[in-house]
C-alpha atoms as a printed R data frame, in Angstrom:
    type eleno elety resid chain resno       x       y       z
1   ATOM     1    CA   MET     A     1  96.253 100.637 127.873
2   ATOM     2    CA   SER     A     2  94.612 100.452 124.882
3   ATOM     3    CA   LEU     A     3  95.500 100.030 121.227
4   ATOM     4    CA   GLU     A     4  94.424 102.419 118.795
5   ATOM     5    CA   VAL     A     5  97.083 102.092 116.131
6   ATOM     6    CA   THR     A     6  96.179  98.350 116.120
7   ATOM     7    CA   SER     A     7  92.596  98.585 116.387
8   ATOM     8    CA   LEU     A     8  92.920 100.932 113.448
9   ATOM     9    CA   ILE     A     9  94.896  98.640 111.150
10  ATOM    10    CA   ALA     A    10  92.660  95.217 112.627
11  ATOM    11    CA   GLY     A    11  89.295  97.675 111.165
12  ATOM    12    CA   LEU     A    12  90.745  98.832 108.104
13  ATOM    13    CA   LEU     A    13  91.995  94.829 107.196
14  ATOM    14    CA   THR     A    14  88.980  93.012 108.329
15  ATOM    15    CA   LEU     A    15  86.937  95.501 105.759
16  ATOM    16    CA   MET     A    16  89.093  94.420 103.420
17  ATOM    17    CA   MET     A    17  88.831  90.980 103.980
18  ATOM    18    CA   VAL     A    18  84.867  91.011 103.092
19  ATOM    19    CA   PRO     A    19  85.116  91.772  99.184
20  ATOM    20    CA   LEU     A    20  88.347  89.660  98.900
21  ATOM    21    CA   SER     A    21  86.632  86.908 100.100
22  ATOM    22    CA   VAL     A    22  83.463  87.711  98.205
23  ATOM    23    CA   GLN     A    23  85.022  87.446  95.284
24  ATOM    24    CA   VAL     A    24  86.210  84.319  95.776
25  ATOM    25    CA   SER     A    25  82.824  82.848  96.210
26  ATOM    26    CA   MET     A    26  80.585  85.150  93.535
27  ATOM    27    CA   ARG     A    27  83.550  83.343  90.684
28  ATOM    28    CA   ARG     A    28  82.734  79.705  92.362
29  ATOM    29    CA   VAL     A    29  79.242  80.601  92.180
30  ATOM    30    CA   LYS     A    30  79.215  81.363  88.383
31  ATOM    31    CA   LEU     A    31  81.489  78.279  87.250
32  ATOM    32    CA   GLN     A    32  79.943  76.204  89.068
33  ATOM    33    CA   THR     A    33  82.315  75.101  91.299
34  ATOM    34    CA   VAL     A    34  82.812  74.132  95.403
35  ATOM    35    CA   PHE     A    35  86.469  73.149  95.450
36  ATOM    36    CA   GLY     A    36  89.767  73.615  93.463
37  ATOM    37    CA   ASP     A    37  90.519  76.616  90.974
38  ATOM    38    CA   ALA     A    38  88.405  74.888  88.245
39  ATOM    39    CA   ASP     A    39  91.410  75.074  86.222
40  ATOM    40    CA   ASP     A    40  90.416  78.623  85.848
41  ATOM    41    CA   GLU     A    41  93.038  81.094  86.166
42  ATOM    42    CA   LEU     A    42  90.909  84.344  87.306
43  ATOM    43    CA   LEU     A    43  89.450  81.974  90.602
44  ATOM    44    CA   ARG     A    44  93.472  81.104  91.343
45  ATOM    45    CA   ARG     A    45  94.311  84.504  91.311
46  ATOM    46    CA   ARG     A    46  90.949  85.602  93.659
47  ATOM    47    CA   ILE     A    47  92.185  82.356  96.113
48  ATOM    48    CA   ARG     A    48  96.092  83.058  95.782
49  ATOM    49    CA   ALA     A    49  94.366  87.024  97.018
50  ATOM    50    CA   HIS     A    50  92.333  86.065 100.178
51  ATOM    51    CA   GLY     A    51  94.677  83.355 100.914
52  ATOM    52    CA   ASN     A    52  97.813  85.382 100.894
53  ATOM    53    CA   PHE     A    53  95.660  87.944 102.822
54  ATOM    54    CA   VAL     A    54  94.936  85.400 105.485
55  ATOM    55    CA   GLU     A    55  98.477  83.845 106.287
56  ATOM    56    CA   TYR     A    56  99.971  87.567 106.569
57  ATOM    57    CA   VAL     A    57  97.326  89.178 108.379
58  ATOM    58    CA   PRO     A    58  97.286  87.529 111.748
59  ATOM    59    CA   THR     A    59 100.955  87.753 112.254
60  ATOM    60    CA   SER     A    60 101.039  90.608 111.734
61  ATOM    61    CA   LEU     A    61  98.283  92.246 113.773
62  ATOM    62    CA   ILE     A    62  99.631  90.484 116.106
63  ATOM    63    CA   ALA     A    63 103.171  91.168 115.754
64  ATOM    64    CA   LEU     A    64 101.524  95.213 115.066
65  ATOM    65    CA   GLY     A    65  99.567  94.662 118.825
66  ATOM    66    CA   LEU     A    66 102.642  93.617 120.908
67  ATOM    67    CA   ILE     A    67 104.835  96.459 120.041
68  ATOM    68    CA   GLU     A    68 102.139  98.830 120.747
69  ATOM    69    CA   TRP     A    69 101.136  96.864 123.851
70  ATOM    70    CA   ASN     A    70 104.760  96.865 124.773
71  ATOM    71    CA   GLY     A    71 105.667 100.758 124.455
72  ATOM    72    CA   ALA     A    72 107.084 100.641 121.262
73  ATOM    73    CA   PRO     A    73 107.297 104.403 119.867
74  ATOM    74    CA   HIS     A    74 104.717 105.983 118.182
75  ATOM    75    CA   TRP     A    75 106.379 106.692 114.978
76  ATOM    76    CA   LEU     A    76 106.968 102.575 114.785
77  ATOM    77    CA   VAL     A    77 103.384 101.594 116.328
78  ATOM    78    CA   TRP     A    78 102.322 104.014 113.220
79  ATOM    79    CA   THR     A    79 104.730 102.854 110.537
80  ATOM    80    CA   VAL     A    80 104.763  99.342 111.095
81  ATOM    81    CA   GLY     A    81 100.679  99.118 110.317
82  ATOM    82    CA   VAL     A    82 100.796 101.307 107.686
83  ATOM    83    CA   ALA     A    83 103.278  99.491 106.004
84  ATOM    84    CA   VAL     A    84 100.886  95.920 106.385
85  ATOM    85    CA   LEU     A    85  98.374  98.036 105.337
86  ATOM    86    CA   GLY     A    86 100.376  99.180 102.793
87  ATOM    87    CA   ALA     A    87 101.287  95.593 101.379
88  ATOM    88    CA   ARG     A    88  97.749  94.247 101.927
89  ATOM    89    CA   VAL     A    89  96.497  96.986  99.840
90  ATOM    90    CA   VAL     A    90  98.616  96.819  97.072
91  ATOM    91    CA   HIS     A    91  99.487  92.770  96.704
92  ATOM    92    CA   ALA     A    92  95.717  92.264  96.271
93  ATOM    93    CA   TYR     A    93  95.946  94.783  93.876
94  ATOM    94    CA   GLY     A    94  98.874  92.803  91.618
95  ATOM    95    CA   MET     A    95  96.615  89.846  92.627
96  ATOM    96    CA   LEU     A    96  93.672  90.658  91.619
97  ATOM    97    CA   TYR     A    97  94.216  93.718  88.394
98  ATOM    98    CA   THR     A    98  97.742  93.192  86.695
99  ATOM    99    CA   ARG     A    99 100.021  90.244  85.296
100 ATOM   100    CA   THR     A   100 102.782  92.169  86.254
101 ATOM   101    CA   THR     A   101 104.774  90.703  89.551
102 ATOM   102    CA   VAL     A   102 105.781  94.403  90.182
103 ATOM   103    CA   PHE     A   103 103.180  95.041  92.337
104 ATOM   104    CA   ARG     A   104 103.337  92.030  94.272
105 ATOM   105    CA   GLY     A   105 107.343  92.113  94.804
106 ATOM   106    CA   ILE     A   106 106.728  96.113  96.427
107 ATOM   107    CA   ALA     A   107 104.244  94.380  98.460
108 ATOM   108    CA   MET     A   108 106.017  91.666 100.223
109 ATOM   109    CA   LEU     A   109 109.078  94.128 100.298
110 ATOM   110    CA   LEU     A   110 106.914  96.064 102.613
111 ATOM   111    CA   GLN     A   111 105.299  93.465 104.625
112 ATOM   112    CA   HIS     A   112 108.578  91.882 105.191
113 ATOM   113    CA   ALA     A   113 110.182  94.859 105.884
114 ATOM   114    CA   ALA     A   114 107.481  95.688 108.960
115 ATOM   115    CA   PHE     A   115 107.939  91.674 110.011
116 ATOM   116    CA   LEU     A   116 111.683  92.925 110.723
117 ATOM   117    CA   ALA     A   117 110.566  96.251 112.182
118 ATOM   118    CA   ALA     A   118 108.056  94.203 114.614
119 ATOM   119    CA   GLY     A   119 110.167  91.445 115.360
120 ATOM   120    CA   ALA     A   120 113.899  93.273 115.936
121 ATOM   121    CA   TRP     A   121 112.255  95.898 117.924
122 ATOM   122    CA   LEU     A   122 110.619  93.021 119.756
123 ATOM   123    CA   VAL     A   123 113.345  90.402 120.851
124 ATOM   124    CA   LEU     A   124 115.045  94.005 121.992
125 ATOM   125    CA   TRP     A   125 112.591  95.270 123.993
126 ATOM   126    CA   PHE     A   126 112.753  91.277 125.544
127 ATOM   127    CA   SER     A   127 115.979  91.459 126.097
128 ATOM   128    CA   ALA     A   128 116.648  95.004 127.199
């Protein structure tokens, strides 16, 4: 069995991680700082955009891969995958380009919905 949806979403997220990481590195070079955020709001926002991505993506991909591997309905796999991808894009946009929390809030709702859907399906599948 191939994990086609998980593979596509993982590829897109992997590509997305590069600019998030590069933005942190470029700002560190400009500020000539190696550790911390140099009390620079822009660097702090870039660090958190990248950090939040790194915190949520691994578990998301594991859950997505498990529901796909264990035969979840195709629509559910796609819904979870698109929700995770959308959440990561919206969250990064909200952290990097706006001062409002609206985008981050939407992103977290999407991310948590994806977690709940995948987690509930896995628990129900296991207990069946």
